[in-house]
Coordinates of C-alpha atoms in Angstrom, one line a residue:
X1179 CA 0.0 0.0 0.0
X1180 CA 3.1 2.5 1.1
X1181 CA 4.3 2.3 -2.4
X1182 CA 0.8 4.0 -4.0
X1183 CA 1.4 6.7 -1.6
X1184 CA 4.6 8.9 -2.6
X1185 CA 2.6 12.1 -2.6
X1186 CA 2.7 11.7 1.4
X1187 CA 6.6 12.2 1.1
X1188 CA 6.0 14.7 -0.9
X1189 CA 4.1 16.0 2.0
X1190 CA 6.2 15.3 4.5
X1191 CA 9.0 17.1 3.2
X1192 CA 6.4 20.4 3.0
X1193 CA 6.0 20.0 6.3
X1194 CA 9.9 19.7 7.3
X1195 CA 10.6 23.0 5.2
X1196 CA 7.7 25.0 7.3
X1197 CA 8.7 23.8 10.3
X1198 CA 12.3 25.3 8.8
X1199 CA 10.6 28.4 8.1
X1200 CA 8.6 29.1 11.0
X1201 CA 11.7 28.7 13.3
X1202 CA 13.6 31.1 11.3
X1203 CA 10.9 33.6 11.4
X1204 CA 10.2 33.5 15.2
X1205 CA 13.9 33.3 16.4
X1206 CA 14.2 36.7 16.2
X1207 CA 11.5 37.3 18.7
X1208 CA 13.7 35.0 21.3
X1209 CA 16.3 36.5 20.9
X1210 CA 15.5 40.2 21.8
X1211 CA 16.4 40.7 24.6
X1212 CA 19.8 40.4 23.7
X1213 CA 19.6 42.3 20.3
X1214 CA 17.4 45.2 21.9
X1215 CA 20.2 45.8 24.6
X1216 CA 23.2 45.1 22.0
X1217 CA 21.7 48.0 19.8
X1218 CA 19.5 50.2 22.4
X1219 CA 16.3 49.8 20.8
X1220 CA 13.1 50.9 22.3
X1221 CA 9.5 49.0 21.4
X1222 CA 8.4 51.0 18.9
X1223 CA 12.0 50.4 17.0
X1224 CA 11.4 46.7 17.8
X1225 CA 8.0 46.7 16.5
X1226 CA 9.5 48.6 13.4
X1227 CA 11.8 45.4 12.6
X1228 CA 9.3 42.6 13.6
X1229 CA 6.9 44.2 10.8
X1230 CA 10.1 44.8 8.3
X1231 CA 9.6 41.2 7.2
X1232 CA 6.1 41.4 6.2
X1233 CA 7.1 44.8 3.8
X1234 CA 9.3 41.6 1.7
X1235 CA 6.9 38.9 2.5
X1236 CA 4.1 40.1 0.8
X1237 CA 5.8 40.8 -2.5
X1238 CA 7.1 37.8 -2.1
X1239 CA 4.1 35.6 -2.0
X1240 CA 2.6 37.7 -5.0
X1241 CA 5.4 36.9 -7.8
X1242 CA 6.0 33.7 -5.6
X1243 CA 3.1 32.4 -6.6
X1244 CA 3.2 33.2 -10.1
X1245 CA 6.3 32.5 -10.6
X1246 CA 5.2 28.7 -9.4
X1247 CA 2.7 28.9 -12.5
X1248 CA 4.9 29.9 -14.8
X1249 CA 8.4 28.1 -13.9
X1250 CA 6.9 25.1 -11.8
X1251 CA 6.9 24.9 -7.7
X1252 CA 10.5 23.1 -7.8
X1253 CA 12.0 26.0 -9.1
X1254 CA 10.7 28.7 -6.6
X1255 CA 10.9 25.8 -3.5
X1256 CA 14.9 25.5 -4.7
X1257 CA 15.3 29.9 -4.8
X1258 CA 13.2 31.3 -1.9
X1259 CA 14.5 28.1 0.8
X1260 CA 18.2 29.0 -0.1
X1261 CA 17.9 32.5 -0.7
X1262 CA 15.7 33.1 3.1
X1263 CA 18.7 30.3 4.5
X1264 CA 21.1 33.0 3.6
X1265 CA 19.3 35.9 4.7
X1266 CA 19.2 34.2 8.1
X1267 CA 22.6 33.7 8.1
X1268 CA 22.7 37.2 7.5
X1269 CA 20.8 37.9 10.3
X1270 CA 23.8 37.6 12.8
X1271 CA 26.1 40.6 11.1
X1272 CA 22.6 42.8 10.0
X1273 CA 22.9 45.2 12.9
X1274 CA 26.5 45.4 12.6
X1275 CA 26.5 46.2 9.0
X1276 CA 23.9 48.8 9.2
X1277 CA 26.0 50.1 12.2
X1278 CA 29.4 50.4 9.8
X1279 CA 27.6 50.9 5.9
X1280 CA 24.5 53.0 6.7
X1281 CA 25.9 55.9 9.3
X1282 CA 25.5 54.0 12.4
X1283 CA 22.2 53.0 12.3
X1284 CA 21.5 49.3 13.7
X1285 CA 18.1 49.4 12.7
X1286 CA 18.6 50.2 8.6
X1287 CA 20.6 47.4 9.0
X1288 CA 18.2 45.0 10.3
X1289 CA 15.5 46.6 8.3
X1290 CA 17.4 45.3 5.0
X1291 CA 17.8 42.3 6.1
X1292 CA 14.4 41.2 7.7
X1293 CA 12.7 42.9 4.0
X1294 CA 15.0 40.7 1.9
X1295 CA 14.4 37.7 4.5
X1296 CA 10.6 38.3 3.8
X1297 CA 11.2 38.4 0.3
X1298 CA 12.5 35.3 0.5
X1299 CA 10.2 33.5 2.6
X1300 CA 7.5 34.8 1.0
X1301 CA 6.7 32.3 -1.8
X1302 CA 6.6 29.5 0.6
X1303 CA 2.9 28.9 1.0
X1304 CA 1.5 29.7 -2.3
X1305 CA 4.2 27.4 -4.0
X1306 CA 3.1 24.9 -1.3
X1307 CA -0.8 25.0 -2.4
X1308 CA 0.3 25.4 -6.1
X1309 CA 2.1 21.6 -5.9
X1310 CA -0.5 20.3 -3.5
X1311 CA -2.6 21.5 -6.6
X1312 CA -0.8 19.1 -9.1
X1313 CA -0.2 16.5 -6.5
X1314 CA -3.5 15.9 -4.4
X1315 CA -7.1 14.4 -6.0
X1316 CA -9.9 17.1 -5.2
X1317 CA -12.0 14.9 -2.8
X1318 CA -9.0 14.9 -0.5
X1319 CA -7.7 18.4 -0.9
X1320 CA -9.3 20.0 2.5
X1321 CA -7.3 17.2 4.4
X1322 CA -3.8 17.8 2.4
X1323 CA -3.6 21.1 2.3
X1324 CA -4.1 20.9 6.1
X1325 CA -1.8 18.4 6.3
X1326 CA 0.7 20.6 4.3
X1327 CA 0.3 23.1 6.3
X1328 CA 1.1 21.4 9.5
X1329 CA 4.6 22.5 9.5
X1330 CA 3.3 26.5 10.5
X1331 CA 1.5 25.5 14.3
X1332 CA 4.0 22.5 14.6
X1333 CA 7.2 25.1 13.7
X1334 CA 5.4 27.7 15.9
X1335 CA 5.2 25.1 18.6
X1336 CA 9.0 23.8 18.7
X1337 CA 10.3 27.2 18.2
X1338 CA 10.5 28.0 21.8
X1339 CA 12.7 24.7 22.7
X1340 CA 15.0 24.8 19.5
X1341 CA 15.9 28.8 19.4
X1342 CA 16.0 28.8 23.6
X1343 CA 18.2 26.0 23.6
X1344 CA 20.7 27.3 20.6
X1345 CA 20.8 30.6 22.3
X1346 CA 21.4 29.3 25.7
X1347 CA 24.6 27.1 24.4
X1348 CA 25.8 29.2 21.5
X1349 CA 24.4 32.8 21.7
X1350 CA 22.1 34.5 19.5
X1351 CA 24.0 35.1 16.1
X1352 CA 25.4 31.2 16.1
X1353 CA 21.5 30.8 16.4
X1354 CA 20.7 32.5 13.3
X1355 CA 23.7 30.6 11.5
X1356 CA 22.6 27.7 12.3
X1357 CA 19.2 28.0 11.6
X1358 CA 20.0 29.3 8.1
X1359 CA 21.9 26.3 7.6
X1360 CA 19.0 23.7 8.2
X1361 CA 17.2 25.5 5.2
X1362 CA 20.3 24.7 2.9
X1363 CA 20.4 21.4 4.0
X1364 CA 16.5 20.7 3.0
X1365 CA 16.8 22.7 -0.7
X1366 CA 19.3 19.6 -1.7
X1367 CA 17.5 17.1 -0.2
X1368 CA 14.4 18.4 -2.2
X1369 CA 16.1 19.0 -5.6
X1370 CA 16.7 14.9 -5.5
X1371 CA 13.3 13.9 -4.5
X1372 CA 10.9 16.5 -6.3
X1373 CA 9.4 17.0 -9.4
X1374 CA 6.4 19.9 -10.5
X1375 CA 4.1 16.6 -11.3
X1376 CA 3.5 13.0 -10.5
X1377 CA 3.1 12.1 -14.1
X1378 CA 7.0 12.7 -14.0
X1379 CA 8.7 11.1 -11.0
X1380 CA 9.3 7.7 -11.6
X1381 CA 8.2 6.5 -7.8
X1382 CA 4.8 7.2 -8.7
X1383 CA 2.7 4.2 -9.7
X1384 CA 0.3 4.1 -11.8
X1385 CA -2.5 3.7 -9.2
X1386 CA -1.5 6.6 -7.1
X1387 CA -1.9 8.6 -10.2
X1388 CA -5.0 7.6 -11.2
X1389 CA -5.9 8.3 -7.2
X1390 CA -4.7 12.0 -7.9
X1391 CA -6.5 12.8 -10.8
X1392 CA -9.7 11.0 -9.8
X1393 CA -12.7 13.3 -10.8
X1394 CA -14.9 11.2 -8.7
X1395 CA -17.7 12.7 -6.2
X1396 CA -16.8 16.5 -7.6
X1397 CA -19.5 18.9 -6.1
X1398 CA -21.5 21.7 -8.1
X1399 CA -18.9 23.7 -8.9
X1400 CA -16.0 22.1 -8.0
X1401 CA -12.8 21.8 -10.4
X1402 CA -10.5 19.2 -10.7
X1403 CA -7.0 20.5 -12.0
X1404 CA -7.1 21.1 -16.1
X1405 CA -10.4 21.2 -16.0
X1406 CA -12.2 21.6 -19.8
X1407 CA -13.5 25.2 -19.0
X1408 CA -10.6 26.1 -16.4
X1409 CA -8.2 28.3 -19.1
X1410 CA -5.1 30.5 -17.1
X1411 CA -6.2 33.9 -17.0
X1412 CA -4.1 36.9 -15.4
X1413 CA -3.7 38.1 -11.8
X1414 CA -5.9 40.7 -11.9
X1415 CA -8.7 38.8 -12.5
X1416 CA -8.7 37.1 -9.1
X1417 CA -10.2 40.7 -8.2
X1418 CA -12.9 40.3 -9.9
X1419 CA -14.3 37.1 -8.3
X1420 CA -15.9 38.3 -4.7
X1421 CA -15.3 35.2 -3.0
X1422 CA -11.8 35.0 -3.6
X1423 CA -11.1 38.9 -2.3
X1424 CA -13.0 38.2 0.6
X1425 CA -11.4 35.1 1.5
X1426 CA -7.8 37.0 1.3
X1427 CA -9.7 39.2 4.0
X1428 CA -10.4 36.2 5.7
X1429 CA -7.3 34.9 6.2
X1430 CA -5.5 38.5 7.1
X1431 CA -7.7 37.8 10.1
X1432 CA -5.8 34.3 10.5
X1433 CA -2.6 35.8 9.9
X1434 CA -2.8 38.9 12.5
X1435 CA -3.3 36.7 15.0
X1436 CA -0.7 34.4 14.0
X1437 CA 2.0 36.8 13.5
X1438 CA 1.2 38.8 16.8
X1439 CA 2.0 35.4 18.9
X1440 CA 4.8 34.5 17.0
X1441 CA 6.0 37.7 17.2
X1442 CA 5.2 39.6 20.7
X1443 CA 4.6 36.6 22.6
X1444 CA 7.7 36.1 24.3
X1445 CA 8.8 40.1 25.0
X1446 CA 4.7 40.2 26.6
X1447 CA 5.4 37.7 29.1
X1448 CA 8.6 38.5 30.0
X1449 CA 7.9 42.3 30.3
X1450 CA 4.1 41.7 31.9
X1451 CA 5.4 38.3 34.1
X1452 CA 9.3 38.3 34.1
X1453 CA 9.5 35.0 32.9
X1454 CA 13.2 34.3 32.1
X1455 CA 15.0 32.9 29.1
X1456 CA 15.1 29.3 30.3
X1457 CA 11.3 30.1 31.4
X1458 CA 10.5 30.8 27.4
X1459 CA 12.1 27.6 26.2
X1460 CA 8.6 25.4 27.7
X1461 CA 6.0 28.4 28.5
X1462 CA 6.5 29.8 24.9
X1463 CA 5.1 26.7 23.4
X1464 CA 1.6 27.1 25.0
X1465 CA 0.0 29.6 23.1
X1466 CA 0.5 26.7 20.1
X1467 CA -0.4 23.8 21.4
X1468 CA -3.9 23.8 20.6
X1469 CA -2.9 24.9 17.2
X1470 CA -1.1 21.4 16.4
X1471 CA -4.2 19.4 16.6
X1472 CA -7.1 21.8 15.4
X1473 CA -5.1 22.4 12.1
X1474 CA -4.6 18.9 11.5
X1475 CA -8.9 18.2 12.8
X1476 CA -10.1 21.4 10.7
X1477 CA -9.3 19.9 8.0
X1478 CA -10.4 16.8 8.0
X1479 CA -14.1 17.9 9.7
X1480 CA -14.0 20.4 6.4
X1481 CA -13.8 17.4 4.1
X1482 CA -16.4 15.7 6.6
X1483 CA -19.0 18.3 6.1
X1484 CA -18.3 18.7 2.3
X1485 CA -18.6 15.0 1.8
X1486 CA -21.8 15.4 4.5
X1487 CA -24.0 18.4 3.3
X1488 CA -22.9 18.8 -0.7
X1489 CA -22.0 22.4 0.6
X1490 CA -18.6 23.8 -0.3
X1491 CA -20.5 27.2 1.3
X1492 CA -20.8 25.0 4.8
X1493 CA -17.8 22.9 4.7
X1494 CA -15.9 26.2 4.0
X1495 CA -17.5 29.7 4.9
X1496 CA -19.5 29.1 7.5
X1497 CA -17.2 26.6 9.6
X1498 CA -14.6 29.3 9.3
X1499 CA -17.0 31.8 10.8
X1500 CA -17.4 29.8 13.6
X1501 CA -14.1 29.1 14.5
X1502 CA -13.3 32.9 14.4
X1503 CA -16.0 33.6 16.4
X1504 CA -14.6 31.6 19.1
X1505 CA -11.5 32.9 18.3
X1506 CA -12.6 36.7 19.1
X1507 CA -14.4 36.0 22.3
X1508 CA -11.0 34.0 23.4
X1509 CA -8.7 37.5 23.0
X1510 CA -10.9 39.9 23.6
X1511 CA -11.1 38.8 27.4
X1512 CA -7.4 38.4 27.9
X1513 CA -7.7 42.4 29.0
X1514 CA -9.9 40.8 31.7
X1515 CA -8.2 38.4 33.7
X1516 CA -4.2 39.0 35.4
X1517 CA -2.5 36.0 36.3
X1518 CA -0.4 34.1 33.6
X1519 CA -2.3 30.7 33.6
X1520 CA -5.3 32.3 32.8
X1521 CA -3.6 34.3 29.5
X1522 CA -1.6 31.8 28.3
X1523 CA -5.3 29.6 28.8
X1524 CA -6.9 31.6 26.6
X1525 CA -4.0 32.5 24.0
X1526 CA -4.0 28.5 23.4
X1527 CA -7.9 27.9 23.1
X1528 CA -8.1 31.3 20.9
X1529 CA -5.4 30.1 18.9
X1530 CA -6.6 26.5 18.4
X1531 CA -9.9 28.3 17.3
X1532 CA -7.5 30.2 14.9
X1533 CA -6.0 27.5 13.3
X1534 CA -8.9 25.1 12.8
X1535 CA -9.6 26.5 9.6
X1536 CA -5.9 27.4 9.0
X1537 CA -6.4 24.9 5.6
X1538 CA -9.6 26.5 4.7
X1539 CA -8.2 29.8 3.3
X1540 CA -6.1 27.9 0.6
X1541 CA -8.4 25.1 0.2
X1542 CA -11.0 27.9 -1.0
X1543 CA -8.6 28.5 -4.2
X1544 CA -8.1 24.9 -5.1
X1545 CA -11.9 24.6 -4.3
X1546 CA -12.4 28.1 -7.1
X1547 CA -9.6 27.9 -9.2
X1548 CA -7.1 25.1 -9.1
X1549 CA -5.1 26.0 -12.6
X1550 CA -4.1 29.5 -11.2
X1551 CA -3.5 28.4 -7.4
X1552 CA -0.2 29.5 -7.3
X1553 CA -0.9 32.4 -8.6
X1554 CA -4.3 33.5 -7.1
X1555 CA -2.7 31.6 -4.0
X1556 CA 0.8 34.7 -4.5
X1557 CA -2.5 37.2 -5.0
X1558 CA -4.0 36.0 -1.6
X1559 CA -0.8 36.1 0.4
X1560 CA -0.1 39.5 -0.7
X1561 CA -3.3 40.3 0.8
X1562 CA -3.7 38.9 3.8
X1563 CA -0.1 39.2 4.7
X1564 CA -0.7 42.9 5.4
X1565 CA -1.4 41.8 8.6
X1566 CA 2.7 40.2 9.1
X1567 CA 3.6 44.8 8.4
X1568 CA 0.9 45.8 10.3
X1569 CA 0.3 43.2 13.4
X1570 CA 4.3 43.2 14.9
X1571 CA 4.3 47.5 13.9
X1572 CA 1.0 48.5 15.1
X1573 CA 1.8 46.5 18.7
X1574 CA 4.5 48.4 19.0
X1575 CA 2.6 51.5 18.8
X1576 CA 0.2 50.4 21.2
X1577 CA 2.4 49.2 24.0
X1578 CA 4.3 52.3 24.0
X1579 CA 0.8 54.7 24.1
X1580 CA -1.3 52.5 26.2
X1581 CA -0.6 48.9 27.3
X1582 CA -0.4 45.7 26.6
X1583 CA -3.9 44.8 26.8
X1584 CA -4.4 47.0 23.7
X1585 CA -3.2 44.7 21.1
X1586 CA -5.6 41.5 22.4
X1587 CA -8.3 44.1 21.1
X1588 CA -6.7 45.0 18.3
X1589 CA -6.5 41.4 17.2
X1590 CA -10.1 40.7 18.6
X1591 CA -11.2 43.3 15.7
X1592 CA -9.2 41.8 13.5
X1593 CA -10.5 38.8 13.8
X1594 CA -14.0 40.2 13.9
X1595 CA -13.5 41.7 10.2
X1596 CA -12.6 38.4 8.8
X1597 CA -15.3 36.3 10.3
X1598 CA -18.0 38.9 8.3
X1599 CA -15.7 38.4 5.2
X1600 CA -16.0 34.5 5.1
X1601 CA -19.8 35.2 5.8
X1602 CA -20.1 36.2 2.2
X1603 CA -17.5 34.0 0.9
X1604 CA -19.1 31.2 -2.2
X1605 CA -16.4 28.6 -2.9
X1606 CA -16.5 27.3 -6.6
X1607 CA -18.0 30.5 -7.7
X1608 CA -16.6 32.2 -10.8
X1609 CA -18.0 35.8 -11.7
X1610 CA -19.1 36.3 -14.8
X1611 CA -16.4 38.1 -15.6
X1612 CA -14.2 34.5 -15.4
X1613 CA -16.7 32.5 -17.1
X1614 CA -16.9 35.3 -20.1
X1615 CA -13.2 35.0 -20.2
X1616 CA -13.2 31.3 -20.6
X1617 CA -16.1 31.4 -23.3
X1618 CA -13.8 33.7 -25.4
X1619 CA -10.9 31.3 -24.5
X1620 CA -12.6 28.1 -25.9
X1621 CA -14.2 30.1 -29.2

């Protein structure tokens, strides 16, 4: 049976290289302390550098993604995992190098460097749904792309442990070296294991690929990938689909509340509790706990309800609405309560609400338009990662006006936004724009 089943390798090593990427991403927010003293930086100059990353990422994902159409996922997966290795690497000397080539400013420095890291990293997830288009049947797409996307909550999770641990043995910019190495290390694993389709890699049997292509049990407007009436069209027309625009609003929610805990997390509890360094290494992984398990459950209780109701609208829209409901209530009353247990209590069940329609967001695209996912999935990032520039900057701002409590509203709203968003979100739908397009296409 194991050798039908190649596409969960395939999978597997998607999950390794987001764990990789979500441990580079939040070691900076470890390591802090350290860098904040090293170059005297104050919270909103801390703030300013946690949300340089998203100014890269987002332009990142966009031509990412469409570069994944264009040039095939093995291509992009090979550039952005080296290129974001090095930039970590990089990392270490950032400050240093801003201090000597840009008139003694630290923070230009790491401004540079976190843009370009962003840059890099960007791509990751829309080349990840673009090959989970060309690898994964669409009956169990919900599930895979969860699946896939395991490596975010699980490299959020373990952060904590691995960057505490390499900074309490080797110091903060051996951290960053080593980290940047790891990425290296995966790009030439995957170049020897990878290719843009099953039809091409030789471990592929012919039963797994009929398994992938499998039409069978496709709902009302469902498409499988190369579908008769599914022509490539450009970028801009992913604006002209409602359901797709809103669903990038959707998942900005996700992301905000994402990127606040990976990146305030662990200066909140030591500034609000005085938890030590050695402290972070187990508390930090609480707030993601949850997350592991929902991401992996959402999933499959999305493909549940699809296979249960006929509904893409249900199995989609309106299970994410639900989860972000719960996942409002759950930070908006952090303000409320004071002792730690009761925060970090409500970080992991608003979180786990968060993430257990983490899949849903990308699933949506496969579910509307599988022939462009990498590039309406670039289109999507670009939008929703707004919140990675404005979630890490806009915290800073509030700590140093008001308080800490300010940002758990701030991310309650957030969240609030999206949940109307995926209200009016129809998966499948095409406007009439798309299907006029595809008319013309065929004629």
């Amino acid at each position: 049976m194991l050798q039908h089943k190649y596409r969960y390798f395939i999978i597997f090593m998607m999950i390794v290289i987001n764990i990789i990427n979500y441990v580079d991403r939040g070691a900076i927010s470890f390591a802090q302390a350290d860098i904040i003293k090293e170059f005297g930086l104050d919270p909103i100059s801390w703030g300013a550098i946690l949300g340089y990353f998203g100014y890269g990422y987002i332009f990142g994902a966009l031509f990412g993604g469409t570069l994944a159409d264009k040039k095939g996922p093995k291509f992009v997966w090979l550039l952005a995992s080296i290129a974001w290795s090095v930039f970590e690497i990089g990392m270490a000397f950032a400050g240093n190098i801003g201090a000597v080539l840009f008139g003694g400013s630290a923070l230009l420095g790491f401004a540079i460097f976190r843009i370009l890291f962003g840059l890099s990293e960007g791509p990751t997830l829309s080349t990840m749904n673009k090959t989970l288009a060309n690898w994964v049947s669409p009956k169990e797409k919900g599930f895979k792309v969860a699946l896939g996307l395991l490596g975010t909550p699980v490299g959020a999770l373990i952060t904590a442990p691995i960057v505490v641990g390499l900074l309490t043995v080797s110091g903060w910019r051996t951290t960053f070296i080593l980290l940047g190495v790891f990425g290296i290390i995966w790009a030439i694993i995957w170049s020897k294991v990878f290719k843009n389709r099953p039809e091409d890699h030789p471990k592929v049997s012919e039963i797994e690929l009929q398994e992938i292509r499998s039409t069978e049990h496709l709902l009302d407007g469902e498409r499988g990938l190369e579908s008769e009436n599914d022509r490539p069209v450009k970028w801009h027309h992913f604006f002209k689909n409602p359901s797709l625009v809103l669903n990038a609003v959707g998942y900005f929610a996700f992301l905000y509340v994402n990127f606040l805990l990976l990146t305030w997390t662990p200066k909140y509890l030591q500034d609000e509790f005085h938890f030590d360094l050695a402290s972070l290494g187990y508390i930090g992984m609480i707030p993601w706990i949850g997350a592991v398990c929902t991401a992996l459950i959402g999933g499959r209780f999305s493909d549940y309800l699809r296979a249960k109701t006929g509904s893409l609208r249900v199995a989609r829209s309106w299970f994410t609405v639900v989860s972000l409901f719960f996942t409002a209530i759950c930070f908006m009353a952090i303000p409320f309560v004071s002792t730690p247990t009761a925060v970090l209590t409500l970080m992991c069940v608003g979180n786990a609400f968060n993430y257990l329609p983490n899949s849903i967001y990308w699933t949506v695209i496969l579910d509307t338009a599988p022939n462009q996912a990498g590039t309406f999935g670039g289109v999507t990032h670009f939008i929703a990662n707004l919140a990675t520039i404005i979630a890490p900057t806009l915290t800073g701002t509030l700590v140093a006006k008001y308080n800490y409590n300010a940002m758990f509203t701030a991310a309650g709203i957030a969240v609030v936004i999206g949940m109307v968003a995926m209200s009016f979100v129809k998966p499948g739908s095409r406007s009439a724009t798309q299907e006029n397009y595809n008319t013309k296409s065929l004629a």
